Coordinates of C-alpha atoms and ligand atoms in Angstrom, one line a residue:
X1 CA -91.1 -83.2 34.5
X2 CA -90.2 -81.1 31.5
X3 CA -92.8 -78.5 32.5
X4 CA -90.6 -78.1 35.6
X5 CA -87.7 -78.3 33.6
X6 CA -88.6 -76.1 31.9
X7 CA -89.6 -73.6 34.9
X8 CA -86.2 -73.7 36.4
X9 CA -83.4 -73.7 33.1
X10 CA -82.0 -70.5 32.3
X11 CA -79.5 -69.9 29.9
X12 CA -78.0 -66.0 29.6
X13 CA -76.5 -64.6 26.8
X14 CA -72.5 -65.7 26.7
X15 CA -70.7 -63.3 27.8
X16 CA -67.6 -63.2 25.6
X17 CA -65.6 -59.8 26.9
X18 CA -62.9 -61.3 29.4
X19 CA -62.5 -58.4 31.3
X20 CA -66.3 -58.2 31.8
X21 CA -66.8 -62.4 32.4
X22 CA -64.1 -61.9 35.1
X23 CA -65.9 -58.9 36.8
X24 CA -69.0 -60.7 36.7
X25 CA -67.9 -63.4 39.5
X26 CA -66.8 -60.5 41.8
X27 CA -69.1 -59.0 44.2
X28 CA -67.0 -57.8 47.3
X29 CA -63.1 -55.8 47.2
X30 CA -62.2 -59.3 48.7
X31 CA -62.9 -61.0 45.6
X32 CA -61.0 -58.0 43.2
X33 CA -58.3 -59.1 45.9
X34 CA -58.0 -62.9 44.6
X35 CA -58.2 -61.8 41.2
X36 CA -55.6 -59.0 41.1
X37 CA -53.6 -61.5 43.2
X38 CA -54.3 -64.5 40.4
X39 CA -53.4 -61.5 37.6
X40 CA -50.2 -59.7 38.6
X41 CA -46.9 -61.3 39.3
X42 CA -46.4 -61.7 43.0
X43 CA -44.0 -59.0 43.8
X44 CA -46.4 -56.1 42.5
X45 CA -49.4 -57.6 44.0
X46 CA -47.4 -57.5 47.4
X47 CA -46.0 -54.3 46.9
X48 CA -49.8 -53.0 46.9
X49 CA -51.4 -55.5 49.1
X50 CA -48.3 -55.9 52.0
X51 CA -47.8 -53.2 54.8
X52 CA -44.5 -52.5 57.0
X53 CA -43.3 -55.3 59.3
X54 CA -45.7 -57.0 61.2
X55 CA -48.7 -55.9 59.4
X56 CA -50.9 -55.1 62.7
X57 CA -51.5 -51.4 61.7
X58 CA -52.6 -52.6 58.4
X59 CA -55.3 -54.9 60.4
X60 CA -55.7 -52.9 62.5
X61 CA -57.6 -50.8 60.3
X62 CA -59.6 -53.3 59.0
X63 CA -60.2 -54.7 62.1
X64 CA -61.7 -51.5 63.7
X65 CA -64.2 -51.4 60.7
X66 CA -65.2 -54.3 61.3
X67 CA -65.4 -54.4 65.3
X68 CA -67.9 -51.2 65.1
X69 CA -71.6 -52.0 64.7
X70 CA -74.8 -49.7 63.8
X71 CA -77.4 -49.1 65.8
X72 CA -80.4 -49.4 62.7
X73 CA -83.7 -47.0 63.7
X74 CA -87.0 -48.3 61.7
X75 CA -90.0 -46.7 60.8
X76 CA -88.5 -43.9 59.5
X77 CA -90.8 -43.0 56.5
X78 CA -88.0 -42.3 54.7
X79 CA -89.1 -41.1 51.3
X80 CA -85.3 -41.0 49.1
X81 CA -81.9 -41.1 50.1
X82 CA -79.3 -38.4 49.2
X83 CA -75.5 -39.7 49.4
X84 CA -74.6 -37.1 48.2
X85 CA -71.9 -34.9 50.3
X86 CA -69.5 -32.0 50.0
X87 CA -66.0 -32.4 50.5
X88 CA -63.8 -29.0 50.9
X89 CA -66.5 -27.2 49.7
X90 CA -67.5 -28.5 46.5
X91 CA -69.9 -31.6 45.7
X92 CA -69.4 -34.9 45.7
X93 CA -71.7 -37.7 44.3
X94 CA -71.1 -39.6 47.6
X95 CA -68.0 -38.9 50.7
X96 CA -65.1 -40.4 49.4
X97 CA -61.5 -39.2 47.7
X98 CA -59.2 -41.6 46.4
X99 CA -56.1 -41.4 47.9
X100 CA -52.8 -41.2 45.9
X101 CA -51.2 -44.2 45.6
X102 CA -47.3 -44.5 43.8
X103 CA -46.8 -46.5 40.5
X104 CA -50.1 -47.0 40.0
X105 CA -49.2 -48.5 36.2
X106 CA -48.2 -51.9 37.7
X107 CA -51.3 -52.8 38.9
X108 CA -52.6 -52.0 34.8
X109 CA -50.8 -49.9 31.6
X110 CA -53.4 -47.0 31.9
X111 CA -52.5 -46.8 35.6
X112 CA -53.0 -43.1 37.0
X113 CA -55.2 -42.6 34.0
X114 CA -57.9 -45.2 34.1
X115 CA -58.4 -44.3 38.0
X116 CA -58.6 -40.5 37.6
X117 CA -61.2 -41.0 34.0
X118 CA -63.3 -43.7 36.6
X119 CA -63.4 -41.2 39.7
X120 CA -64.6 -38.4 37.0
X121 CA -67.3 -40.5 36.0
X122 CA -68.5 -41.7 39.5
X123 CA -68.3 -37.6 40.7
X124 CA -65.6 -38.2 43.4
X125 CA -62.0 -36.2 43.6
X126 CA -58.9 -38.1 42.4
X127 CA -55.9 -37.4 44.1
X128 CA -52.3 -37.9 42.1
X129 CA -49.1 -39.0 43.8
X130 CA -46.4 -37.2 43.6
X131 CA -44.4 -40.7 42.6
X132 CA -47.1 -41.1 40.1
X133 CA -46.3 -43.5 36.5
X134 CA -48.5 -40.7 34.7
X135 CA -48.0 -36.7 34.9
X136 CA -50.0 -34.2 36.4
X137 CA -50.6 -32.8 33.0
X138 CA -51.2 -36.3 31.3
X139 CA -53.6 -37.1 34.2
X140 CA -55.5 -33.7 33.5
X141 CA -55.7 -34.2 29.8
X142 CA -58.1 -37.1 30.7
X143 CA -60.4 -35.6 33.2
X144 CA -62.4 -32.7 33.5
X145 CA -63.2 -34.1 37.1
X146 CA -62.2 -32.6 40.6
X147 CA -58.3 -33.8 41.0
X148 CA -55.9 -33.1 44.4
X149 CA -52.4 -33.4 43.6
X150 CA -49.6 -34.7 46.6
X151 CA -46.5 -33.9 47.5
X152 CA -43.9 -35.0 49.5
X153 CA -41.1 -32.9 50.9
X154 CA -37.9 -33.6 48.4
X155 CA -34.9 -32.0 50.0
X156 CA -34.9 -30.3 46.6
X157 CA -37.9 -27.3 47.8
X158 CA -37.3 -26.0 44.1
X159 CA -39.2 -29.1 42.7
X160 CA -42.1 -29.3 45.0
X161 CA -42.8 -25.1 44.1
X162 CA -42.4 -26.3 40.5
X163 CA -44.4 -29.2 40.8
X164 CA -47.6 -26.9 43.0
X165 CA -46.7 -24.4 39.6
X166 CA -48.2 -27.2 37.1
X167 CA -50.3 -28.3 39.8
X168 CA -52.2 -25.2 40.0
X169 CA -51.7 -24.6 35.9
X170 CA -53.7 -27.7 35.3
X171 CA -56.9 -26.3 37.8
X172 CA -55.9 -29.3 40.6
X173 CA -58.1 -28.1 43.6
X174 CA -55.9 -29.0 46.3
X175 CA -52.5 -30.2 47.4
X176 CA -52.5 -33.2 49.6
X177 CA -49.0 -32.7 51.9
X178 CA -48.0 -36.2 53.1
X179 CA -46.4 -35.8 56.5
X180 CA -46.0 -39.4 57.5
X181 CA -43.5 -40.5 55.7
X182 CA -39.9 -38.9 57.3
X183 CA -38.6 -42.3 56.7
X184 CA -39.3 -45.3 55.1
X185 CA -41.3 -47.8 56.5
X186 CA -39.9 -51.6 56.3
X187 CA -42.0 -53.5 53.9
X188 CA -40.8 -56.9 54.7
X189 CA -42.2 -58.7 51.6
X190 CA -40.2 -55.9 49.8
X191 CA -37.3 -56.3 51.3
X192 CA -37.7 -60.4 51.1
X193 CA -38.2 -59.9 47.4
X194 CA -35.4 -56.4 46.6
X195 CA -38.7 -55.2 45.0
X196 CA -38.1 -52.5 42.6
X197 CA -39.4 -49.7 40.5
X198 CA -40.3 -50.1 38.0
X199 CA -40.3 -53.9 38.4
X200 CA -37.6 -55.3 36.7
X201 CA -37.9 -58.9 34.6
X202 CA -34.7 -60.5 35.9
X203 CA -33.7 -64.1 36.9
X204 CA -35.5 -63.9 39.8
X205 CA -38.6 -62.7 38.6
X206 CA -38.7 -64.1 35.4
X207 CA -40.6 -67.2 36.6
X208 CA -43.1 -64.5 38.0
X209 CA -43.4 -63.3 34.8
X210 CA -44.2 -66.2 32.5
X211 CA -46.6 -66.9 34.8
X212 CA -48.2 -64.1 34.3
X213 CA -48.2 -63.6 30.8
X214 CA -51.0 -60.9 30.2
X215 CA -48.8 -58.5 32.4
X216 CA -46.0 -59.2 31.3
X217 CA -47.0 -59.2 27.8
X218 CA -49.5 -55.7 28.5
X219 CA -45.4 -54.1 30.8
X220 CA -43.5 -55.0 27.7
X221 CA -45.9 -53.5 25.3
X222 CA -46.6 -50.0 27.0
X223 CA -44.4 -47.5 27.1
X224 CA -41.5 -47.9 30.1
X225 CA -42.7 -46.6 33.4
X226 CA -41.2 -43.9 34.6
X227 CA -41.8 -41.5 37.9
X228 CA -43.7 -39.7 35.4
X229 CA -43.7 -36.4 37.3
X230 CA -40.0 -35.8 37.5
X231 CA -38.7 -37.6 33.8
X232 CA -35.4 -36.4 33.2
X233 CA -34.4 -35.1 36.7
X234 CA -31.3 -35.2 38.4
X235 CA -33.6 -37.0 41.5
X236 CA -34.0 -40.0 39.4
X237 CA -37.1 -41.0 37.2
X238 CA -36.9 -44.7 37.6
X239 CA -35.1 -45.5 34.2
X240 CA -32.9 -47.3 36.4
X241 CA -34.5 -48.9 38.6
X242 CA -34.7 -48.3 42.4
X243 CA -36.0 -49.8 45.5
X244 CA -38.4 -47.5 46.9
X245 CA -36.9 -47.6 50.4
X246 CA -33.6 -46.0 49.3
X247 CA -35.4 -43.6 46.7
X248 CA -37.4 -42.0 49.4
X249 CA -34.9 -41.9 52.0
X250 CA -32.1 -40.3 49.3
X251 CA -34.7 -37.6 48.1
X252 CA -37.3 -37.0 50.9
X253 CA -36.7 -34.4 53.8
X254 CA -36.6 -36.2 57.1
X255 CA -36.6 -32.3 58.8
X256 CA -40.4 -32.0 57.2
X257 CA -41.8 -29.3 60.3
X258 CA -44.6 -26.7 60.5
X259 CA -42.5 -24.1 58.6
X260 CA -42.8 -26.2 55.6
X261 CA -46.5 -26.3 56.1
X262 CA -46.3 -22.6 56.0
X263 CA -43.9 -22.4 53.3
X264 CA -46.3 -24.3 51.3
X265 CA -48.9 -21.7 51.6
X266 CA -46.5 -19.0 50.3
X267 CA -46.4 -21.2 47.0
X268 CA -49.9 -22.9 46.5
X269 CA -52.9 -20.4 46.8
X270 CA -55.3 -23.2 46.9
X271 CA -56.9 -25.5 49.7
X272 CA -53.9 -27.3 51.6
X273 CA -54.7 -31.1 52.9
X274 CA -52.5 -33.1 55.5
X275 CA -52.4 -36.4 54.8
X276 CA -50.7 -38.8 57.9
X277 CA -52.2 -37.2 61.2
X278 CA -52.5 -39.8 64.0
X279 CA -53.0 -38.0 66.8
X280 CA -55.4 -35.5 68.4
X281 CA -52.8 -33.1 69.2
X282 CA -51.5 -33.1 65.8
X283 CA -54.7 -32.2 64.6
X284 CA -55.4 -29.4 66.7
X285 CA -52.4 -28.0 65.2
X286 CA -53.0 -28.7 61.4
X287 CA -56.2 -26.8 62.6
X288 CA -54.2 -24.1 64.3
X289 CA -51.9 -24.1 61.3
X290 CA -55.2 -23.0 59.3
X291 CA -55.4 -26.5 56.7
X292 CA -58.7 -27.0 55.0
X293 CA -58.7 -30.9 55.9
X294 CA -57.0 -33.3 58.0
X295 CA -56.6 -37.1 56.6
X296 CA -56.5 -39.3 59.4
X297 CA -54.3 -41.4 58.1
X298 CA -51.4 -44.5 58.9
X299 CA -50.5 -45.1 55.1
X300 CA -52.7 -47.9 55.2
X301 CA -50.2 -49.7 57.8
X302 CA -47.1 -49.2 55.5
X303 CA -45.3 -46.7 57.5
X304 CA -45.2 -47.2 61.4
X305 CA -46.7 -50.6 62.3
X306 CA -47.9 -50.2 65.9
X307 CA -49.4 -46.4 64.5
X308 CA -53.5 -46.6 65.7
X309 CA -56.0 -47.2 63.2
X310 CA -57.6 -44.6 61.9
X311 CA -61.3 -44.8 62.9
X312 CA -61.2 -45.1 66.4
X313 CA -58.9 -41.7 65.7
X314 CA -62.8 -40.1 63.9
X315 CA -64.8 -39.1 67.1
X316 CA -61.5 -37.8 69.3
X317 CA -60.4 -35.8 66.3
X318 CA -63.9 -34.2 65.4
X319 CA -64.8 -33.6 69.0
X320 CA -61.4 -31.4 69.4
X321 CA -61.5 -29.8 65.8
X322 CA -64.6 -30.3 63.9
X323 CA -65.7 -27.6 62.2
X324 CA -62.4 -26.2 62.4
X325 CA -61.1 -28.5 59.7
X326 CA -62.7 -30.9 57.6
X327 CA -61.7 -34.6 58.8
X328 CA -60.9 -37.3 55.7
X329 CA -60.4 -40.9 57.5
X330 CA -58.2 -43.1 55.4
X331 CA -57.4 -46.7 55.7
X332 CA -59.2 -50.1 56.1
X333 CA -62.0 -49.1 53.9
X334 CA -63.6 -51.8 52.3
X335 CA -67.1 -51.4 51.8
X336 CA -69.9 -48.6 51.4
X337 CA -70.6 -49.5 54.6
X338 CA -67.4 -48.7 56.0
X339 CA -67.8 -45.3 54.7
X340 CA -70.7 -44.9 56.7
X341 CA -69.1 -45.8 59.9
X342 CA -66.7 -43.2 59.7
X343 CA -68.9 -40.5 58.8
X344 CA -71.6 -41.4 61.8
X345 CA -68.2 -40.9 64.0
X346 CA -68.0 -37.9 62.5
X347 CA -65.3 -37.8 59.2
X348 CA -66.7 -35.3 56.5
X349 CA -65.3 -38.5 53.8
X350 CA -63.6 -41.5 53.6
X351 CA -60.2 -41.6 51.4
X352 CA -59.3 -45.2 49.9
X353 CA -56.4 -46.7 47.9
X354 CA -55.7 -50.2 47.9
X355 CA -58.9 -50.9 47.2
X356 CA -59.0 -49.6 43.8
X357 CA -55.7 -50.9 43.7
X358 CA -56.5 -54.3 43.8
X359 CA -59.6 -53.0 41.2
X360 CA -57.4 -51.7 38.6
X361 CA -55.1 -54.9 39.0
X362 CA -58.1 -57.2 39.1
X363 CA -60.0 -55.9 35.6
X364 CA -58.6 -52.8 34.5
X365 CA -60.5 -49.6 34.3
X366 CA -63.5 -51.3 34.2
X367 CA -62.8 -52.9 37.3
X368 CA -62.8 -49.1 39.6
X369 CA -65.7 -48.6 37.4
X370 CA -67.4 -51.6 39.5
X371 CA -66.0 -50.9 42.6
X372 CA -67.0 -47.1 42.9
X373 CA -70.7 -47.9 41.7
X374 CA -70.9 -50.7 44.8
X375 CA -69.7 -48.2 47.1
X376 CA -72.3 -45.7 45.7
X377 CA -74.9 -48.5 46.3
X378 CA -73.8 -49.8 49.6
X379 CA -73.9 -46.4 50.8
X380 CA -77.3 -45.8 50.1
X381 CA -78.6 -49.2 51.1
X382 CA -76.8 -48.7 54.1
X383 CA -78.2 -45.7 55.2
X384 CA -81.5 -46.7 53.7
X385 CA -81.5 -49.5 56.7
X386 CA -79.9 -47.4 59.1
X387 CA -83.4 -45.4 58.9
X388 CA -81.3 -42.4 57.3
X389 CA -82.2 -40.1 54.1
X390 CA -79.0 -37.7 54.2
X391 CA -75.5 -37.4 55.1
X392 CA -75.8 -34.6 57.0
X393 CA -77.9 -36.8 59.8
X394 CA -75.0 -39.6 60.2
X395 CA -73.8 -39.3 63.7
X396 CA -72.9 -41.0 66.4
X397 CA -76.3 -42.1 67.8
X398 CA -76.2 -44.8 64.7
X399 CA -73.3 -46.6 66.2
X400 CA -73.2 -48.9 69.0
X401 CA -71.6 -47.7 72.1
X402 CA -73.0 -44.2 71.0
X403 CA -74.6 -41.9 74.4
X404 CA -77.6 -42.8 72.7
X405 CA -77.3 -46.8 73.9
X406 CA -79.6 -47.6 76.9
Ligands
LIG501 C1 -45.9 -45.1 48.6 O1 -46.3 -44.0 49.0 C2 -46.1 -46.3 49.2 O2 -46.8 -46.4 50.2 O3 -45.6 -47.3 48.6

């Protein structure tokens, strides 16, 4: 009995890093979820995990990942897989972009910074919002690593050229124009909460807080968050605070058209990116308009609920402009594998947000450290049993309901 005993007891070294302990009973995004949602007071976790009214878009998108099988080929005598890709002409270590996501500094202090150093190290661009908590110079002085900078259309056109000026000053690669937002979309567990930016520790939220102490305790210590892009402007930089709903429809331009998309190339010399196309048609004119890549995109279900998810959008878009445009599908990712999907329907990458999101508010920097080396794994085990060495060779034939199903 103690021989087998002694076969079967195990004990591992303790491991006495929090941050790391934590990570270690995580395996899936689902399960950075819980743990941002355990971490962070429950009107921040909302405001990254919630979507606009009803929440169907925002399902949808997950839903349509999950409704879309493979079709695995064996017997391949595959000899190595290569996941790595090339997205608007340079490399990538696999084919994804992280997608700009606002205020990223409630989800952790380092915010913009922690998720532009991890994207460096894992070889995959970064983009920065324009309603970033970290500048487009601070964010540079971090990483030497391939960064998109995004803009939205302020009625003031003087600070968007200004902002592309220090865009282009600090070597971004590309500017990210995000053309679904004319309006606001209603975030009801926003609006149920009046969530603000930055959060604000008042009485109703001061129950959040203490319950939440590392946060609170992490918010109090850092320096105030600001919309780190714009400090001092007349547009506001969130030293009082705002809801986001009436900061966006005060300051953005409702009358966004294709002349801006022109306009923009008179003031940014580099690769231009349109981030919120939901149609075919509209693609065939970001094509016509002459953009280096489309996102296929519904702001992860936080503008229009009711808008299509995105990956049933892949093969319809690709069929009437690929090669015309390169095709970025954003929203509902949640796994390597889902990165796969899109890419046999025919996306050039995948672009992702919340995920890292819920990452960063799960374990810190650290924590999109974890998540971008799964993804790098699933996405070679994936196509490793989809019979598949490169990811030039994904296409439709791999998924079922492809021609190729008999
Ligand atoms: C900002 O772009 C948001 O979706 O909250």
């Amino acid at each position: 009995m103690l021989d087998t005993l002694r076969s079967v007891v195990r004990f591992g070294p303790v491991e006495t890093d929090p941050v790391r302990r934590r990570l270690a009973r995580a395996a899936s995004v689902e399960d950075l979820r819980r743990l941002a949602r355990r971490r962070l007071p429950r009107g921040c976790f909302d405001y990254i995990d919630g979507g606009a009214e009803d929440e169907r878009t925002l399902a949808a998108n997950e839903a349509a990942f999950a409704s879309t099988t493979f079709r695995p080929r064996v017997l391949r005598g595959l000899s190595g897989i290569d996941v790595s890709s090339t997205v608007l002409g340079r490399a990538a270590a696999f084919p994804l972009v992280l997608a700009p996501t606002g205020f990223t500094r409630i989800a952790d202090p380092d915010g913009e910074l922690a998720v532009a150093r991890a994207a460096g190290r894992a070889g995959v661009p970064y983009t920065l919002s324009t309603l970033a908590t970290r500048s487009i110079e601070e964010v540079r002085a971090v990483s030497d690593g391939r960064l998109w900078f995004q803009v939205y259309a302020w009625r003031d056109r003087g600070l968007v050229a200004e902002m592309v000026q220090r865009a282009a000053a600090q070597r971004y690669e590309a500017l990210v124009l995000t053309v679904d937002t004319a309006v606001f979309g209603r975030r009801e567990r926003d609006v149920r909460r009046g969530f603000s930016l930055p959060p604000t520790i008042g009485p109703s939220t001061v129950v959040d807080g203490m319950l939440h102490p590392g946060w609170t305790l992490a918010l109090l210590r850092s320096e105030p968050i600001r919309f780190a892009n714009v400090v001092g402007r007349e547009v506001g930089d969130g030293s009082s605070p705002v809801t986001l709903a009436d900061y966006i429809n005060s300051q953005f331009d409702p009358a966004l058209s294709w002349a801006d998309v022109e306009w923009l190339r008179t003031v940014w010399g580099g690769k231009v990116v349109l981030k919120g196309i939901q149609t075919v048609e509209d693609a065939v004119l970001a094509a016509d308009a002459g953009v280096d890549a489309v996102v296929l995109s519904n702001h992860g279900g936080r503008q229009l609920d009711g808008a299509p998810a995105t990956l049933p959008l892949v093969a319809p878009v690709a069929d009437a402009v690929g090669g015309r445009t390169e095709i970025i599908c954003d929203g509902g990712v949640r796994r390597g594998s889902d990165i796969v999907k899109a890419l046999a329907a025919g996306a050039d990458a995948c672009m992702a947000g919340r995920a890292y999101l819920y990452a960063l508010g799960a374990a810190g920097e650290a924590g999109v450290d974890t998540l971008l080396g799964w993804w790098h794994d699933d996405v070679r085990r994936t196509m490793a049993l989809l019979g598949v060495g490169t990811v030039a060779e994904l296409d439709r034939s791999l998924l079922d309901g492809s021609p190729g199903e008999g």
